[in-house]
Amino acid sequence: MSDGGNDDAGDGAECERELRSAIEELYFGYRAFTALPDEILAERGLGRTHHRILYFVDRSPGLSVGELLGVLAVTKQAVHRPIKELEQRGLLRIDTDAGDRRVRRLTVTEEGAALESRLTTVQMRLLAKAFDGLGASAEGHWHEIMQRLARQD
């Protein structure tokens, strides 16, 4: 793909086509990546926000609500209801921090961990299938691209 530094109109148009194609591929790839987990979640009346909460809390048991907000880059209002729903369904436990009673610590329950594992296993299989046969360098480049996208604000 062109770096966009060339002033030639033909190169600029080709670069734009390639970037638009990349946007479409990212959109369709993400749709495929989330389709089956979305179905599993919908069966329980849950959505992607619930999945993200379970995923990151399972990775970091005892994560505070404030830390979760930082990881997800969302407001407290955006996760308040989903956290309460997960707690009410027995998928998440909310505990008061021993050292600071203002801090709420999150931990997935056994049932929450099982659901998170089911959802993530589906996605890991999709990624493994996509990477299969492409070689380590292709996977490395994919990780680099995703990291660069994630760092942009």
mmCIF file of C-alpha atoms in Angstrom:
data_model
loop_
_atom_site.group_PDB
_atom_site.id
_atom_site.type_symbol
_atom_site.label_atom_id
_atom_site.label_comp_id
_atom_site.label_asym_id
_atom_site.label_seq_id
_atom_site.Cartn_x
_atom_site.Cartn_y
_atom_site.Cartn_z
ATOM 1 C CA MET A 1 0.000 0.000 0.000
ATOM 2 C CA SER A 2 1.240 3.471 -0.812
ATOM 3 C CA ASP A 3 2.418 5.718 1.992
ATOM 4 C CA GLY A 4 0.278 8.547 0.670
ATOM 5 C CA GLY A 5 3.312 10.777 0.128
ATOM 6 C CA ASN A 6 3.245 10.611 -3.676
ATOM 7 C CA ASP A 7 1.351 13.452 -5.359
ATOM 8 C CA ASP A 8 0.513 11.411 -8.464
ATOM 9 C CA ALA A 9 -3.296 11.347 -8.817
ATOM 10 C CA GLY A 10 -3.290 7.721 -9.969
ATOM 11 C CA ASP A 11 -1.306 6.581 -6.937
ATOM 12 C CA GLY A 12 -3.580 8.569 -4.621
ATOM 13 C CA ALA A 13 -6.681 6.947 -6.083
ATOM 14 C CA GLU A 14 -5.125 3.489 -5.757
ATOM 15 C CA CYS A 15 -4.139 4.189 -2.159
ATOM 16 C CA GLU A 16 -7.704 5.283 -1.397
ATOM 17 C CA ARG A 17 -9.104 2.085 -2.986
ATOM 18 C CA GLU A 18 -6.711 -0.024 -0.911
ATOM 19 C CA LEU A 19 -7.630 1.796 2.296
ATOM 20 C CA ARG A 20 -11.351 1.455 1.577
ATOM 21 C CA SER A 21 -10.806 -2.234 0.924
ATOM 22 C CA ALA A 22 -8.958 -2.536 4.249
ATOM 23 C CA ILE A 23 -11.864 -0.828 6.031
ATOM 24 C CA GLU A 24 -14.322 -3.273 4.475
ATOM 25 C CA GLU A 25 -12.138 -6.262 5.359
ATOM 26 C CA LEU A 26 -11.868 -5.055 8.952
ATOM 27 C CA TYR A 27 -15.636 -4.578 9.130
ATOM 28 C CA PHE A 28 -16.454 -7.997 7.648
ATOM 29 C CA GLY A 29 -13.740 -9.710 9.683
ATOM 30 C CA TYR A 30 -15.067 -8.211 12.910
ATOM 31 C CA ARG A 31 -18.607 -9.199 11.963
ATOM 32 C CA ALA A 32 -17.484 -12.807 11.502
ATOM 33 C CA PHE A 33 -15.407 -12.645 14.704
ATOM 34 C CA THR A 34 -18.410 -11.552 16.782
ATOM 35 C CA ALA A 35 -21.288 -13.409 15.073
ATOM 36 C CA LEU A 36 -21.321 -16.678 17.049
ATOM 37 C CA PRO A 37 -20.436 -15.070 20.395
ATOM 38 C CA ASP A 38 -23.260 -12.566 19.783
ATOM 39 C CA GLU A 39 -25.687 -15.475 19.289
ATOM 40 C CA ILE A 40 -24.492 -17.186 22.480
ATOM 41 C CA LEU A 41 -24.844 -13.921 24.394
ATOM 42 C CA ALA A 42 -28.279 -13.170 22.906
ATOM 43 C CA GLU A 43 -29.559 -16.546 24.155
ATOM 44 C CA ARG A 44 -28.898 -15.186 27.661
ATOM 45 C CA GLY A 45 -30.140 -11.670 26.968
ATOM 46 C CA LEU A 46 -26.583 -10.318 27.043
ATOM 47 C CA GLY A 47 -24.484 -8.330 24.597
ATOM 48 C CA ARG A 48 -20.930 -7.423 23.651
ATOM 49 C CA THR A 49 -20.412 -5.105 26.606
ATOM 50 C CA HIS A 50 -21.150 -8.002 28.946
ATOM 51 C CA HIS A 51 -18.641 -10.129 27.022
ATOM 52 C CA ARG A 52 -15.928 -7.465 27.237
ATOM 53 C CA ILE A 53 -16.452 -7.122 30.975
ATOM 54 C CA LEU A 54 -16.280 -10.885 31.520
ATOM 55 C CA TYR A 55 -13.221 -11.174 29.267
ATOM 56 C CA PHE A 56 -11.115 -8.536 31.001
ATOM 57 C CA VAL A 57 -12.232 -9.366 34.538
ATOM 58 C CA ASP A 58 -11.461 -13.045 33.922
ATOM 59 C CA ARG A 59 -7.955 -12.026 32.775
ATOM 60 C CA SER A 60 -7.438 -9.856 35.869
ATOM 61 C CA PRO A 61 -9.416 -11.184 38.847
ATOM 62 C CA GLY A 62 -10.010 -8.443 41.394
ATOM 63 C CA LEU A 63 -9.885 -5.714 38.764
ATOM 64 C CA SER A 64 -11.449 -2.537 40.130
ATOM 65 C CA VAL A 65 -14.326 -0.857 38.346
ATOM 66 C CA GLY A 66 -12.040 2.140 37.750
ATOM 67 C CA GLU A 67 -9.353 -0.058 36.200
ATOM 68 C CA LEU A 68 -11.961 -1.694 33.969
ATOM 69 C CA LEU A 69 -13.098 1.736 32.785
ATOM 70 C CA GLY A 70 -9.517 2.489 31.787
ATOM 71 C CA VAL A 71 -9.088 -0.781 29.918
ATOM 72 C CA LEU A 72 -12.357 -0.390 28.019
ATOM 73 C CA ALA A 73 -11.975 3.393 27.605
ATOM 74 C CA VAL A 74 -15.605 3.960 28.589
ATOM 75 C CA THR A 75 -17.490 5.913 31.237
ATOM 76 C CA LYS A 76 -18.814 4.494 34.481
ATOM 77 C CA GLN A 77 -22.330 5.014 33.130
ATOM 78 C CA ALA A 78 -21.535 2.760 30.152
ATOM 79 C CA VAL A 79 -20.711 -0.255 32.328
ATOM 80 C CA HIS A 80 -22.850 0.301 35.427
ATOM 81 C CA ARG A 81 -25.927 -1.531 34.149
ATOM 82 C CA PRO A 82 -24.034 -4.412 32.448
ATOM 83 C CA ILE A 83 -21.980 -4.991 35.611
ATOM 84 C CA LYS A 84 -25.149 -5.105 37.723
ATOM 85 C CA GLU A 85 -26.809 -7.475 35.232
ATOM 86 C CA LEU A 86 -23.819 -9.807 35.307
ATOM 87 C CA GLU A 87 -23.879 -9.758 39.103
ATOM 88 C CA GLN A 88 -27.630 -10.438 39.235
ATOM 89 C CA ARG A 89 -27.227 -13.395 36.868
ATOM 90 C CA GLY A 90 -24.496 -14.895 39.033
ATOM 91 C CA LEU A 91 -21.755 -14.354 36.441
ATOM 92 C CA LEU A 92 -19.792 -11.645 38.263
ATOM 93 C CA ARG A 93 -19.036 -10.912 41.899
ATOM 94 C CA ILE A 94 -18.553 -7.369 43.224
ATOM 95 C CA ASP A 95 -16.562 -7.003 46.429
ATOM 96 C CA THR A 96 -15.494 -3.983 48.448
ATOM 97 C CA ASP A 97 -11.730 -3.440 48.481
ATOM 98 C CA ALA A 98 -10.233 -4.309 51.878
ATOM 99 C CA GLY A 99 -7.999 -1.226 51.923
ATOM 100 C CA ASP A 100 -10.377 1.322 50.403
ATOM 101 C CA ARG A 101 -14.099 0.833 50.872
ATOM 102 C CA ARG A 102 -14.838 3.208 47.964
ATOM 103 C CA VAL A 103 -13.244 0.757 45.511
ATOM 104 C CA ARG A 104 -15.270 -2.119 44.063
ATOM 105 C CA ARG A 105 -13.355 -5.217 42.935
ATOM 106 C CA LEU A 106 -14.730 -7.499 40.220
ATOM 107 C CA THR A 107 -14.305 -11.253 39.907
ATOM 108 C CA VAL A 108 -16.042 -13.674 37.571
ATOM 109 C CA THR A 109 -17.922 -16.525 39.189
ATOM 110 C CA GLU A 110 -17.484 -20.128 38.114
ATOM 111 C CA GLU A 111 -20.495 -19.763 35.815
ATOM 112 C CA GLY A 112 -19.145 -16.463 34.481
ATOM 113 C CA ALA A 113 -15.765 -18.046 33.779
ATOM 114 C CA ALA A 114 -17.458 -20.899 31.917
ATOM 115 C CA LEU A 115 -19.409 -18.476 29.716
ATOM 116 C CA GLU A 116 -16.337 -16.330 29.092
ATOM 117 C CA SER A 117 -14.338 -19.426 28.154
ATOM 118 C CA ARG A 118 -17.023 -20.593 25.740
ATOM 119 C CA LEU A 119 -17.152 -17.194 24.018
ATOM 120 C CA THR A 120 -13.390 -16.751 23.852
ATOM 121 C CA THR A 121 -12.766 -20.314 22.660
ATOM 122 C CA VAL A 122 -15.007 -19.633 19.660
ATOM 123 C CA GLN A 123 -13.014 -16.511 18.849
ATOM 124 C CA MET A 124 -9.637 -18.183 19.370
ATOM 125 C CA ARG A 125 -10.642 -20.927 16.941
ATOM 126 C CA LEU A 126 -11.622 -18.328 14.343
ATOM 127 C CA LEU A 127 -8.283 -16.554 14.720
ATOM 128 C CA ALA A 128 -6.324 -19.819 14.622
ATOM 129 C CA LYS A 129 -8.145 -20.824 11.439
ATOM 130 C CA ALA A 130 -7.457 -17.423 9.866
ATOM 131 C CA PHE A 131 -3.746 -17.582 10.776
ATOM 132 C CA ASP A 132 -3.389 -21.233 9.752
ATOM 133 C CA GLY A 133 -0.906 -21.648 6.935
ATOM 134 C CA LEU A 134 0.024 -17.970 6.706
ATOM 135 C CA GLY A 135 3.212 -18.242 8.730
ATOM 136 C CA ALA A 136 4.513 -16.491 11.809
ATOM 137 C CA SER A 137 5.414 -13.300 9.950
ATOM 138 C CA ALA A 138 1.813 -12.794 8.792
ATOM 139 C CA GLU A 139 0.534 -13.228 12.336
ATOM 140 C CA GLY A 140 3.211 -10.867 13.608
ATOM 141 C CA HIS A 141 2.222 -8.221 11.061
ATOM 142 C CA TRP A 142 -1.434 -8.603 12.018
ATOM 143 C CA HIS A 143 -0.567 -8.056 15.698
ATOM 144 C CA GLU A 144 1.483 -4.971 14.801
ATOM 145 C CA ILE A 145 -1.378 -3.493 12.769
ATOM 146 C CA MET A 146 -3.901 -4.122 15.565
ATOM 147 C CA GLN A 147 -1.543 -2.569 18.140
ATOM 148 C CA ARG A 148 -1.024 0.501 15.956
ATOM 149 C CA LEU A 149 -4.781 0.903 15.506
ATOM 150 C CA ALA A 150 -5.372 0.513 19.246
ATOM 151 C CA ARG A 151 -2.813 3.206 20.103
ATOM 152 C CA GLN A 152 -4.456 5.869 17.950
ATOM 153 C CA ASP A 153 -6.809 8.368 19.536
#
